[in-house]
Structures are given as C-alpha cells and as structure tokens.
DNA sequence: GTCTATACCTGGATAGAC
DNA sequence: GTCTATCCAGGTATAGAC
C-alpha cells in the first residue's frame, strides 16, 4: 500500500473515531507513517484528504447495503437482513457521525457525499417498501417514504443509544423494536 | 445574569453547535463576554464548565419530555405528543450529539449525565408502553423495551437525517413513519 | 515523492496585579 | 471577581533541500 493509500485509510479511521474537528493532519501523518511533505504532496490539505476519505466510506456504506438489498427474498426479509447487518455498533456510523460536525456540514465539498448517501439509502428502502405493499406483503396503510425514513433513523439512532450506554444491546433492541412493528403492520387488515 | 451563569449558558450553546472538541475556552469567553480570569475563577477548566453545561441540558431534556408524559390521555397520545414536540431539528439533540464526542464519552464525569438521560427516557417510554399494552391499547405481541428503544432511536436518528439533508422534513417523516407503525400495531389481532 | 525547517495561530491553563 | 501577562503544546500550512 503506497503512502497516498495509507493516508486515505488512516484518515477514514480517524474521522470515524474522532470526527473532522477532532482529527489533525499531524495525527493522520503519524498513524499512517507518512511524513508532512508526503501528505501535502498528495493532497492540498486536510479537507482535500478528508473528501477522499469520506467518499470512500460513503461508497463502502452503499455497497454493503446494496449487497443485502440485492439478495433474493421478500421485501421484509431483505430489509430485516439489512437492519441486522453486523455493524461496529460502538464505533458509530462512519458517515452518520459526520452530520454532527459543523465543519463538515458547512463545507459543500465535504457535505455532498454525506447527503447523497442518506438520500440514496432512503430512496432505496422506499422503493422496496412500495414493492412489498403492492405485492400485499404490507398493509395498504403503510407509507413507504415515511417508513423508510423511520428505518434509516432507527439505525442511526441505534448507534447513539449504544454509545450512550456503552453497550451494543441498546442498538439491537431498537432494531428488534422496528422489525417487530414492521412485522405487525405486515398483516393486512 | 452574572458571569458564571452566562458562561454556563454560552457553553451549552457552543457544545450544542460544535461539540466538546470543537469548543474552546476562548470561544466561550468571547461569546459570553466573560474574561479569561473570570472563567477560571468560577470553573476549574474546560471540562468542569462543560460538566455544568451538560447537566443543565440533560435536565432540560428530561423536563421537556416529562411535561408531555405527564399529560392526560392514552399512552399512544402521550407518546405521540412527545414525538411531535417542537424541536430545533437542524441543530440536533444537545445531549445526543455528545455521544459522538470521544472526549466526552472517554471522561466518566462528562459521560454520566448523557448516559443517565437516555436510560431514564427509555425506561419511561417502556413503562408507558407496558401500561398501554396491559390496557389493551397495544397488541399483546408488542415488546415494550424494544419499542421504547426504537422510539428513542427514531428521534435521535431523525436529527441525523435532517442534518444530512439540511431540512427538517426528513425528521418529520421518520417520526410519522414510527407513529404510523405504532398505530398499526395498536389494533389487537 | 519525501524530508526538514520554519511560520503563525489557537488551545488550554497558570500567575499575579487590581 | 476580574484583568493582563505569560507559557508551552498542538494545529495547519508553506518553502526549499534532497
């Protein structure tokens, strides 16, 4: 792995652990083993490197989700397996945590991949829920867009609960609660 | 309002806007109009002041929730009115955002009020859901603890979605989705 | 491509005068 | 109680040598 690559991967780790404001160029250099000059040769500065790191984390998140969405099975099955994906719960969401960072959300370049990822995810779930409803899998009263937003929110909020209690259980409980309600609503009236 | 009070209120604002790592003592002093010496007279340092600010924000959050929980009405009504409480959605949750801050979660003194607040909230909702289920308001299959965790997560995740899309609509959609499912499950089989 | 030197600002805190 | 002076480490970046 060359220096450029190590810098990006290390930046991803540190952004995940400490956010953008909490991550200094020096910390990235030290952990990656790249020197000052090397970093500023490959990237114009902190935000340029961060953009590369965020792009990659966002693509990663979409790929992992899409792998579940593309499986065979009913909409409920595919959504449930997505929700139960193994996640580093206590670490939080590498993309979602960036929404709390004023310097990320204040910079259009850094914000763009974050915004796009959540739009994509919500749209994808909305489509699956609409298909499931059409096929009689869900109640006709189910609102696909609202339910999709709720599901994405449960995952993101699950991370918050898990970190607050320092235990992954809180995350699992929230997911189980969501699947329970979704299953209940799946009974046509 | 005396200097001590202004320091606490200003610290609350800045912690809300920028988190703990993103907030410097100097920024607090400048915005509050208190000098260096004043701040270090009233507080031992940054983390001591932060503790006072976090305690107050946590108490605030509990008070606002309890005001809704204590209203008359069914469990579903009280929970719905809590979920629909007017919130500064784009600002995020003043307590929840701290869970993303490694320096807060790494310090037992700062972490404690955050952890306690989410424990309290989840327990309170669990109790109301259990009461509602006992009274036939919800399906017997509803799991109070899991559903409570899911509701807290939807609120916290709703903030994430709203900030990602820079619009409060995403928050409202997630809440509407949760209430929709909760209402659906409320029909006994 | 990578290194070292340098620069300037901010973060977080202490000391002592008033 | 509040002010100013001072301190040292770290953040972020540029310059120029190798």
mmCIF file of C-alpha atoms (C1' of nucleotides) in Angstrom, chain C, chain D:
data_model
loop_
_atom_site.group_PDB
_atom_site.id
_atom_site.type_symbol
_atom_site.label_atom_id
_atom_site.label_comp_id
_atom_site.label_asym_id
_atom_site.label_seq_id
_atom_site.Cartn_x
_atom_site.Cartn_y
_atom_site.Cartn_z
ATOM 1 C "C1'" DG C 1 7.895 11.782 -3.684
ATOM 2 C "C1'" DT C 2 9.634 12.651 0.772
ATOM 3 C "C1'" DC C 3 12.309 15.223 4.322
ATOM 4 C "C1'" DT C 4 13.301 19.081 7.444
ATOM 5 C "C1'" DA C 5 12.815 23.802 8.728
ATOM 6 C "C1'" DT C 6 10.048 27.394 9.587
ATOM 7 C "C1'" DA C 7 5.981 30.247 10.428
ATOM 8 C "C1'" DC C 8 1.981 31.812 12.582
ATOM 9 C "C1'" DC C 9 -2.183 30.972 15.017
ATOM 10 C "C1'" DT C 10 -5.055 28.694 18.550
ATOM 11 C "C1'" DG C 11 -5.900 25.644 22.697
ATOM 12 C "C1'" DG C 12 -5.798 25.273 27.431
ATOM 13 C "C1'" DA C 13 -4.033 26.792 31.533
ATOM 14 C "C1'" DT C 14 -1.316 29.430 35.405
ATOM 15 C "C1'" DA C 15 0.395 33.724 37.928
ATOM 16 C "C1'" DG C 16 -0.081 37.686 39.979
ATOM 17 C "C1'" DA C 17 -1.881 42.562 39.878
ATOM 18 C "C1'" DC C 18 -6.010 45.177 40.891
ATOM 19 C "C1'" DG D 1 -14.212 38.551 40.975
ATOM 20 C "C1'" DT D 2 -11.924 40.151 37.011
ATOM 21 C "C1'" DC D 3 -7.849 41.726 34.278
ATOM 22 C "C1'" DT D 4 -3.475 41.161 31.829
ATOM 23 C "C1'" DA D 5 0.714 38.765 31.023
ATOM 24 C "C1'" DT D 6 2.827 34.705 30.071
ATOM 25 C "C1'" DC D 7 3.549 29.811 28.935
ATOM 26 C "C1'" DC D 8 4.013 25.632 26.221
ATOM 27 C "C1'" DA D 9 1.879 22.306 23.184
ATOM 28 C "C1'" DG D 10 -0.509 21.500 19.094
ATOM 29 C "C1'" DG D 11 -2.944 22.759 14.531
ATOM 30 C "C1'" DT D 12 -2.305 23.844 9.733
ATOM 31 C "C1'" DA D 13 0.349 25.152 6.177
ATOM 32 C "C1'" DT D 14 4.459 26.768 3.095
ATOM 33 C "C1'" DA D 15 9.438 26.603 1.437
ATOM 34 C "C1'" DG D 16 13.093 24.582 -0.200
ATOM 35 C "C1'" DA D 17 16.548 20.774 0.072
ATOM 36 C "C1'" DC D 18 17.281 16.006 -1.317
#
